[in-house]
Short mmCIF file of C-alpha atoms and ligand atoms in Angstrom, two decimals:
data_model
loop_
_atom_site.label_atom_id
_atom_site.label_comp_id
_atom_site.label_asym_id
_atom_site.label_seq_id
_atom_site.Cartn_x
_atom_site.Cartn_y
_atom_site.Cartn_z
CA UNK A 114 114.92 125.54 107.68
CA UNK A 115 114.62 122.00 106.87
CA UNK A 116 111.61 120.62 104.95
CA UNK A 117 108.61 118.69 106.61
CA UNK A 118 108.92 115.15 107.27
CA UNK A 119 106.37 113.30 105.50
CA UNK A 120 105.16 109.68 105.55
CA UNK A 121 103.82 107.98 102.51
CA UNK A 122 101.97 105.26 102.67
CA UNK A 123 101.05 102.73 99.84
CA UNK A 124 98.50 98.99 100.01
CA UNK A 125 96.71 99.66 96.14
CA UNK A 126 98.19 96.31 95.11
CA UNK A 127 100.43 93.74 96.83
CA UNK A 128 102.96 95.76 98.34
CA UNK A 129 103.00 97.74 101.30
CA UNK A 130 104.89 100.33 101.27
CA UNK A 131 105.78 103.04 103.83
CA UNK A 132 108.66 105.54 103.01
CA UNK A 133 109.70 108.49 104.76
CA UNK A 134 110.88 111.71 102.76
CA UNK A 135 112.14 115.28 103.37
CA UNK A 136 112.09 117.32 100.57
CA UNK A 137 113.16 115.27 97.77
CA UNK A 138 115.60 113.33 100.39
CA UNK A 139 114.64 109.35 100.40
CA UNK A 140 115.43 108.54 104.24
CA UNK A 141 113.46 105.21 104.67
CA UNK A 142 111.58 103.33 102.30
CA UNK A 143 110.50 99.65 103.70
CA UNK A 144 108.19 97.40 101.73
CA UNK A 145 106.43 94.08 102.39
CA UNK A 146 105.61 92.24 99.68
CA UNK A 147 102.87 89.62 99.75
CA UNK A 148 103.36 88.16 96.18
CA UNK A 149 104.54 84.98 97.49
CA UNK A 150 101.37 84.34 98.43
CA UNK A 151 99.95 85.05 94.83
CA UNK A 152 101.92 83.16 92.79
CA UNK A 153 100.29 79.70 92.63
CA UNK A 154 97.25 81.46 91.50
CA UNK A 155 99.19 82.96 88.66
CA UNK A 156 97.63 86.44 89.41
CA UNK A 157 97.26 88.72 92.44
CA UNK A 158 94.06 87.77 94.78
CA UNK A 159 92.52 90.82 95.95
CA UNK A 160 91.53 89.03 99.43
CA UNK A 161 95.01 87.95 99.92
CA UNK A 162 96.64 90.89 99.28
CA UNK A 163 93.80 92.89 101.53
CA UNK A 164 94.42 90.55 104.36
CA UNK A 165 98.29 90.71 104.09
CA UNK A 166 98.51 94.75 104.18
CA UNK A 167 96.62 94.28 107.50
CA UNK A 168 98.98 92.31 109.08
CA UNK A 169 102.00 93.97 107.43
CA UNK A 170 100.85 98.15 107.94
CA UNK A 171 102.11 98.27 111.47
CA UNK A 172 105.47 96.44 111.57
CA UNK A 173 106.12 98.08 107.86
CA UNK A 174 105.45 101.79 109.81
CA UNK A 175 107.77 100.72 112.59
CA UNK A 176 110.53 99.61 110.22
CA UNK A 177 110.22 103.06 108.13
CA UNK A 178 110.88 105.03 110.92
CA UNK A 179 113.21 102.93 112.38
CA UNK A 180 115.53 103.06 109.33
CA UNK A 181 115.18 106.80 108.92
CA UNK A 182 115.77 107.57 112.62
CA UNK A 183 112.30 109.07 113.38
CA UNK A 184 109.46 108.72 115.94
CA UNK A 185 106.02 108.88 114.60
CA UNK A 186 106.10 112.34 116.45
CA UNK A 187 108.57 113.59 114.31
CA UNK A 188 106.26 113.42 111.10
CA UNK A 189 105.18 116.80 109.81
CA UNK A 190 102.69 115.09 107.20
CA UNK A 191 100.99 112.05 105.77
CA UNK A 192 100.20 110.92 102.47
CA UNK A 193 98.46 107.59 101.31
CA UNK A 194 97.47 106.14 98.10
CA UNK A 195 93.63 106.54 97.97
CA UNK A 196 93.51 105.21 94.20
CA UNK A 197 93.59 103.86 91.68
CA UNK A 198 94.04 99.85 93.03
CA UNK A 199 92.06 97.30 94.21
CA UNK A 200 89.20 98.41 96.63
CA UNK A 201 89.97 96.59 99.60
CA UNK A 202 93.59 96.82 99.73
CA UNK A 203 93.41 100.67 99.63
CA UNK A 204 90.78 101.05 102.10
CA UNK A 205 93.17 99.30 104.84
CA UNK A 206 96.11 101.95 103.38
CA UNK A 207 93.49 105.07 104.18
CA UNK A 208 91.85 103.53 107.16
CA UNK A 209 95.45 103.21 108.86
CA UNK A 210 96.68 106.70 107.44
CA UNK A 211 93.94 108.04 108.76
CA UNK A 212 94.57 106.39 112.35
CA UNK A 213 98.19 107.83 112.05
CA UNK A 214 96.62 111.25 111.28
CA UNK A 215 94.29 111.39 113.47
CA UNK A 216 96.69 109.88 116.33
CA UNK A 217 99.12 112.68 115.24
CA UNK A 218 96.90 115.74 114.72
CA UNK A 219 98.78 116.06 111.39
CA UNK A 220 97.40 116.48 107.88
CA UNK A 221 96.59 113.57 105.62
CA UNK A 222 96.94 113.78 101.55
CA UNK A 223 95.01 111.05 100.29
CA UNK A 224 97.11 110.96 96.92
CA UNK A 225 96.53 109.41 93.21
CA UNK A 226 98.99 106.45 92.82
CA UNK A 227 100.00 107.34 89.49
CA UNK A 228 100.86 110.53 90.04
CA UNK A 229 103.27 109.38 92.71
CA UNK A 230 104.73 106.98 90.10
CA UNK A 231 105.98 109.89 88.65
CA UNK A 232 106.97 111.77 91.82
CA UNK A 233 109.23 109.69 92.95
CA UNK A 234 111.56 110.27 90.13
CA UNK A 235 112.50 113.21 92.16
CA UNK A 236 113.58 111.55 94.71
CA UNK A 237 116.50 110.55 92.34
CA UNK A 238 116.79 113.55 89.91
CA UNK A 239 115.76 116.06 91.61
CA UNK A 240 112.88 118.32 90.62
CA UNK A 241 110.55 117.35 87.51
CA UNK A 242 111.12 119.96 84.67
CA UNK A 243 106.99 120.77 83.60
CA UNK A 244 106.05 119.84 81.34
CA UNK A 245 106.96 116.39 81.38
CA UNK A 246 105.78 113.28 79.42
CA UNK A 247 105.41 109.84 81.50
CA UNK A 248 104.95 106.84 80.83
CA UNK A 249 103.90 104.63 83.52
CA UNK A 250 103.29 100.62 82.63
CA UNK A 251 102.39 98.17 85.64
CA UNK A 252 100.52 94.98 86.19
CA UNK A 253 97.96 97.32 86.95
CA UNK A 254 98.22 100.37 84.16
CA UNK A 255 99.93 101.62 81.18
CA UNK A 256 99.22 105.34 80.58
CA UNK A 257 100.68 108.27 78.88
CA UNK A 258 100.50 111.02 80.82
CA UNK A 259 101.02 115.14 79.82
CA UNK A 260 101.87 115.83 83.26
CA UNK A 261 102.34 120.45 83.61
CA UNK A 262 102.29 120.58 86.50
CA UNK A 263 102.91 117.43 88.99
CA UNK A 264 100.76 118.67 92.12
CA UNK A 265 97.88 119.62 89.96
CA UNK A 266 97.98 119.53 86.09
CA UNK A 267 98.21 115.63 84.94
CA UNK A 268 96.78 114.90 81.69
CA UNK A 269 95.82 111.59 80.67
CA UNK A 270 97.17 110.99 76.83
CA UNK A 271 95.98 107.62 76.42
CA UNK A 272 96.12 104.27 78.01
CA UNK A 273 95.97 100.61 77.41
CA UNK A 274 92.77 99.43 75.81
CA UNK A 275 92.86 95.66 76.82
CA UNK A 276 95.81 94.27 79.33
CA UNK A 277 98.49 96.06 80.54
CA UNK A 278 101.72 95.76 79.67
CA UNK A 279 103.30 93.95 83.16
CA UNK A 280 99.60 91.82 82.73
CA UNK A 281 100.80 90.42 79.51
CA UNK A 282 104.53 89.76 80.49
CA UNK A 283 103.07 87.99 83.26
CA UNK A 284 100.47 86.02 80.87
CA UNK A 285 103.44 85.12 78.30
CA UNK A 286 105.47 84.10 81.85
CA UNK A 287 102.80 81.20 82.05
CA UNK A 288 102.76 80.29 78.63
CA UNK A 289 106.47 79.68 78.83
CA UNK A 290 106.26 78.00 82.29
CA UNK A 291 108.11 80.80 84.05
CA UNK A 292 106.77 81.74 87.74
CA UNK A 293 104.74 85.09 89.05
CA UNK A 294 105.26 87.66 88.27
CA UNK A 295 106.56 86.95 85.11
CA UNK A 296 108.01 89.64 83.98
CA UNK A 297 112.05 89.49 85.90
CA UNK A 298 111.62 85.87 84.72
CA UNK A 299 110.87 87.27 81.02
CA UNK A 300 113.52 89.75 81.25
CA UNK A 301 116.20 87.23 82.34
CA UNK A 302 115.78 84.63 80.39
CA UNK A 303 115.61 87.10 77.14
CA UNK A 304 118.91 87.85 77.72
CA UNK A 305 120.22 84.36 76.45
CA UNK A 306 117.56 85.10 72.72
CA UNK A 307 117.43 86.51 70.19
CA UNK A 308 115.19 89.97 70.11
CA UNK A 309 114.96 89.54 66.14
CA UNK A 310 113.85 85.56 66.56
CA UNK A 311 109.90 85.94 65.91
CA UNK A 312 108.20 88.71 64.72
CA UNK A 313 105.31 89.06 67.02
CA UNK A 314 102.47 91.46 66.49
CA UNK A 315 103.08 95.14 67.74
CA UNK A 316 99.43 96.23 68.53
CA UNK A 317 98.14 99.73 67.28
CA UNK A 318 102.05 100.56 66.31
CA UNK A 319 101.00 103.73 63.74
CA UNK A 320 97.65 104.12 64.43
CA UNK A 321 98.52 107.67 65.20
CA UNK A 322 97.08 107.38 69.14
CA UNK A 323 98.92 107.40 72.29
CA UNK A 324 96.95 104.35 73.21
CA UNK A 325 97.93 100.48 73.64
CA UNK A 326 97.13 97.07 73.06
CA UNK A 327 98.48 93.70 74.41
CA UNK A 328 95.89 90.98 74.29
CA UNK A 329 96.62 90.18 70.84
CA UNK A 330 100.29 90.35 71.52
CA UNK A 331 99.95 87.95 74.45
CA UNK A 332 97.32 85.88 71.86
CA UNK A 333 100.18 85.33 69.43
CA UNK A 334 102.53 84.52 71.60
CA UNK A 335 100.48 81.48 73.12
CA UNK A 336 99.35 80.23 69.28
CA UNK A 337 103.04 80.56 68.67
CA UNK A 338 104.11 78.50 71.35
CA UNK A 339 100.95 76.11 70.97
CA UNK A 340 102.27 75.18 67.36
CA UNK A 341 105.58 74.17 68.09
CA UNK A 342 104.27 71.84 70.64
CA UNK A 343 101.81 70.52 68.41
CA UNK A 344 104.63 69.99 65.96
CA UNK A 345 106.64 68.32 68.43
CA UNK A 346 109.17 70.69 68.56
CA UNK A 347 110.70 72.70 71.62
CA UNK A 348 109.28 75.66 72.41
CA UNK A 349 112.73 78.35 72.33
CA UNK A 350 112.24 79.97 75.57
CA UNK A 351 114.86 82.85 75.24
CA UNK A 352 114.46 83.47 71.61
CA UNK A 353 110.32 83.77 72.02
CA UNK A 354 111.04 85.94 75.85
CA UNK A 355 113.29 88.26 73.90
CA UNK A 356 110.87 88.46 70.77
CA UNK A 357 108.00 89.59 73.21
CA UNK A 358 109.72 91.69 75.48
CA UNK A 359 110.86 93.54 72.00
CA UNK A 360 107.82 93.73 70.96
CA UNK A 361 106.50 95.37 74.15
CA UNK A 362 109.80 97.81 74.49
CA UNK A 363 109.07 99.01 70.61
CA UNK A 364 105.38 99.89 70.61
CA UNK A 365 106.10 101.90 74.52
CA UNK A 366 108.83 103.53 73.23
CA UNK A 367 108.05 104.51 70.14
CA UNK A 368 104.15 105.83 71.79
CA UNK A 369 106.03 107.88 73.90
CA UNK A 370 108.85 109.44 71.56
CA UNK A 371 105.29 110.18 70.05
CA UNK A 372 103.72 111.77 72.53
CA UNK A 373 106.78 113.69 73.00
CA UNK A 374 107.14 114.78 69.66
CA UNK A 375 103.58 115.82 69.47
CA UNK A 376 103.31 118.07 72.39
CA UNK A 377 107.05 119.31 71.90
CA UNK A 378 107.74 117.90 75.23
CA UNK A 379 111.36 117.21 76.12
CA UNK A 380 111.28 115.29 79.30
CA UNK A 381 110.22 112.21 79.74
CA UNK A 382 109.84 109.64 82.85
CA UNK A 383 109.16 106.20 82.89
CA UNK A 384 107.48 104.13 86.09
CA UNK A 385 105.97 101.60 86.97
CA UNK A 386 107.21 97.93 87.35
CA UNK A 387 107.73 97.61 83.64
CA UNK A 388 110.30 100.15 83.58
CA UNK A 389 112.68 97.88 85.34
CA UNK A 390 112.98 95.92 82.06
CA UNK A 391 116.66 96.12 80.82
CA UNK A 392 115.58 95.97 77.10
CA UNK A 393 113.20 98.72 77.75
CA UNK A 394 115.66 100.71 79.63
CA UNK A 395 117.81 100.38 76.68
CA UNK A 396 115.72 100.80 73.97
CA UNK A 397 114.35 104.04 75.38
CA UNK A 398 118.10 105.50 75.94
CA UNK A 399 118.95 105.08 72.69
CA UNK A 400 115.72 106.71 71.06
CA UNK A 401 115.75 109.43 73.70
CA UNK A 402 118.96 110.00 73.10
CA UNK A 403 118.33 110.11 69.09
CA UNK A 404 115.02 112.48 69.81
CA UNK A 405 116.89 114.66 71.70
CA UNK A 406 114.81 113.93 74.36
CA UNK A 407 115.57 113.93 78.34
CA UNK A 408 115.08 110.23 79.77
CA UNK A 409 114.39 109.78 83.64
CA UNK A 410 113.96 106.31 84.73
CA UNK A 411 113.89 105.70 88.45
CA UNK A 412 116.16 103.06 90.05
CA UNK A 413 113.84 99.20 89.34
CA UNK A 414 113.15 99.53 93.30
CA UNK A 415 111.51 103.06 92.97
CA UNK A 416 109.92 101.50 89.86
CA UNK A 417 107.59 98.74 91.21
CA UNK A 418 105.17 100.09 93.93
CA UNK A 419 106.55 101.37 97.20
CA UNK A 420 106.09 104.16 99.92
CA UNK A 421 108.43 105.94 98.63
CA UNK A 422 106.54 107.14 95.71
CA UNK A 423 103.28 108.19 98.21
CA UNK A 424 105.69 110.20 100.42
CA UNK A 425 107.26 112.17 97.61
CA UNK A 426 104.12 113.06 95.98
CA UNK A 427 103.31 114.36 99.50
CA UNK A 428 106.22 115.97 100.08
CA UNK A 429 105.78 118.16 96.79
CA UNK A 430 101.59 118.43 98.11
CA UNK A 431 103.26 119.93 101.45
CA UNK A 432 105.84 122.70 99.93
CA UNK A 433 103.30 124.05 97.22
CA UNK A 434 100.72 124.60 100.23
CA UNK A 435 98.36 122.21 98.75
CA UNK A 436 95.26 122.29 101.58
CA UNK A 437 95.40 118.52 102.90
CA UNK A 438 92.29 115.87 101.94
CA UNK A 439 89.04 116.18 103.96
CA UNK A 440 88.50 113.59 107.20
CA UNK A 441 86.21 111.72 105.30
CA UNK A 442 87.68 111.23 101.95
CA UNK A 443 87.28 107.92 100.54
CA UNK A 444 89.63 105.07 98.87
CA UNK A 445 88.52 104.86 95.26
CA UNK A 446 89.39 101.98 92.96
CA UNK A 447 89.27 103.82 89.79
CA UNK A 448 90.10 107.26 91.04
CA UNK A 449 90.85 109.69 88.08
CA UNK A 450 94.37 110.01 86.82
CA UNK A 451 93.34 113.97 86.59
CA UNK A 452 92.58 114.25 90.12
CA UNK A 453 95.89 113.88 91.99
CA UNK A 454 94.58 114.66 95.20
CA UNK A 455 91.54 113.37 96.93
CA UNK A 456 89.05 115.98 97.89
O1 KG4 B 675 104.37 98.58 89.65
P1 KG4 B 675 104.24 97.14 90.06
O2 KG4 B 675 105.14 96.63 91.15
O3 KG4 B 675 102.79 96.82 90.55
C1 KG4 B 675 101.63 97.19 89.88
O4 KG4 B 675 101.15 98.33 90.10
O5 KG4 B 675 101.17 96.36 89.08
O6 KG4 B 675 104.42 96.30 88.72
C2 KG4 B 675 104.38 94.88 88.70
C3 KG4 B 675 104.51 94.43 87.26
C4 KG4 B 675 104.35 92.93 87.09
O7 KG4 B 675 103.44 92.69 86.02
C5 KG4 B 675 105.75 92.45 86.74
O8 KG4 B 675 105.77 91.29 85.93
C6 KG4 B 675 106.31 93.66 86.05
O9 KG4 B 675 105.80 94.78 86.76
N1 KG4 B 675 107.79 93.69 86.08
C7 KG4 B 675 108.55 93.60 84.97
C8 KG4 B 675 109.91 93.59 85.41
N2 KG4 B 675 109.90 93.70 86.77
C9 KG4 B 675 108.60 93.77 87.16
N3 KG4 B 675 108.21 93.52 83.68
C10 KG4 B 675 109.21 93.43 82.79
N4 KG4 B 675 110.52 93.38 83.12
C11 KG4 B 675 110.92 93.47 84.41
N5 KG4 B 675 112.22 93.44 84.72
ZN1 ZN B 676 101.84 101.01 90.46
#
């Protein structure tokens, strides 16, 4: 028998994404992106990105199918992000899910978006072990997560107390005069400095909690820069990019070998756009490997936010039998990372 079909649908941000999976088979995952549109504000305008998942939801659905060979008819379920994200972009994901389900008579998992963050990992190596440690950094969050059991056991281990971590490489990105998002820009033009250059601040390093802090991170990085100017000197682009993004790879890394170590965990999966940094990828290979801990990293395009993720959280909803989200449940901005299903 083969699995259910399942849709996933995801607007929390400025992507929309719609992917199609069976089982923990990726057959389509399409995404429209409206961060052109951000960039010359330095920052993603809710409005704008509200507006553009509007436009983009139905051509996005078409394409999803298209690639994977399906009809809408052919979809068994439906899954949507209905937080955590920006209000207004997830309502138009759950209003149009919701349309789809209710078009299709089939059920609808409104679905936490950081839990499907670490879903998707399946989709490339295969089924989670439980427990698992994961450690998801965005523009939008930067959690550690004890995650039992994926379809209902995630617990929150701590989390960013100021910015998050893809917030400040996209902060330091503007300080340097790099575009948004900052932080492929960061990433790239590290490669070319020296990771040892400047030793900028790592933010509650030992302070024995699995939370984070990058304001004063980002802080030093600007004063840094700001003095060289005011002496007249060039500011070293690669040298202080490869500093930071150090920085920023040592205190996640080293939290989450943590975390692991604490809770005798010996999985652990990173998500989120951050965890398409190469120095990050790196630097948690080689303590992994020296903790004789398990690394799974998705691919950087199952990383940043896509449809994919929604659908394979759904897909996993769907084979445990998990009873499907009431009509009426409602997008919600700061939905629980505890709650991986919307009531
Ligand atoms: O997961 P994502 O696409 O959207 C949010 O939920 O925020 O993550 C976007 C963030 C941005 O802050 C971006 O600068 C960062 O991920 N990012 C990176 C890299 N690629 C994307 N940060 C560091 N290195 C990268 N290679
Ligand atoms: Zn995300």
């Amino acid at each position: 028998m083969t699995a259910p079909l399942v849709l996933g649908i995801e607007t929390s941000c400025d992507e929309t994404g719609v992917g199609l999976v069976r089982g923990h088979e990726l057959l389509a995952d399409a995404v429209a992106s409206s961060v052109d549109e951000h960039a010359r504000f330095g920052g993603v305008v809710p409005e704008v990105a509200s507006r553009a998942h509007l436009e983009a939801m139905v051509p996005t659905v078409e394409r999803a199918l298209s690639r994977a060979g399906a009809r809408l008819a052919d979809v068994d379920a439906i899954a949507v992000t209905a937080g955590p994200g920006l209000a207004g972009a997830l309502l138009v994901g759950v209003c149009a899910a919701k349309a789809y389900a209710l078009a299709t008579g089939k059920p609808l998992y409104g679905v936490n978006h950081l839990a499907a963050h670490v879903a998707v990992d399946q989709l490339e190596h295969g089924p989670l072990p439980a427990p698992a440690i994961a450690l998801l950094v965005s523009g939008g969050h930067s959690s550690l997560l004890l995650v039992p059991d994926l379809a209902t056991d995630v617990v929150p281990l701590g989390a960013t107390i100021d910015d998050a971590a893809g917030e400040a490489f996209d902060k330091v990105a503007r300080v340097l005069g790099l575009p948004f998002p900052g932080g492929p820009h960061i990433d790239r033009a590290a490669a070319a400095g020296d990771r040892n250059a400047i030793a900028f601040p790592r933010g509650k390093y030992a302070d024995g909690t699995s939370d984070f802090s990058f304001s004063g991170l980002k802080t030093a990085v600007a004063r840094w820069a700001e003095a060289r100017e005011a002496a007249g000197e060039p500011v070293p682009v690669a040298d202080v990019a490869a500093s930071f993004q150090e920085a920023v790879a040592d205190v996640l890394t080293r939290k989450a070998l943590a975390a692991c170590k604490a809770t005798g965990v010996d999985h652990l999966v990173i998500g989120g756009g951050v965890a398409a940094n190469s120095r990050l990828r790196a630097l948690a290979a080689e303590r992994c490997a020296a903790a004789g801990v398990q690394l799974r990293v998705p691919r950087p395009g199952l990383c940043t936010d896509n449809g994919a993720m929604v659908a394979a959280l759904g897909a996993e909803l769907v084979a445990r039998g998990t009873p499907p989200s009431a009509p009426e449940f409602a997008a919600d901005s700061s939905l629980p990372v505890t709650q991986v299903v919307a009531a």
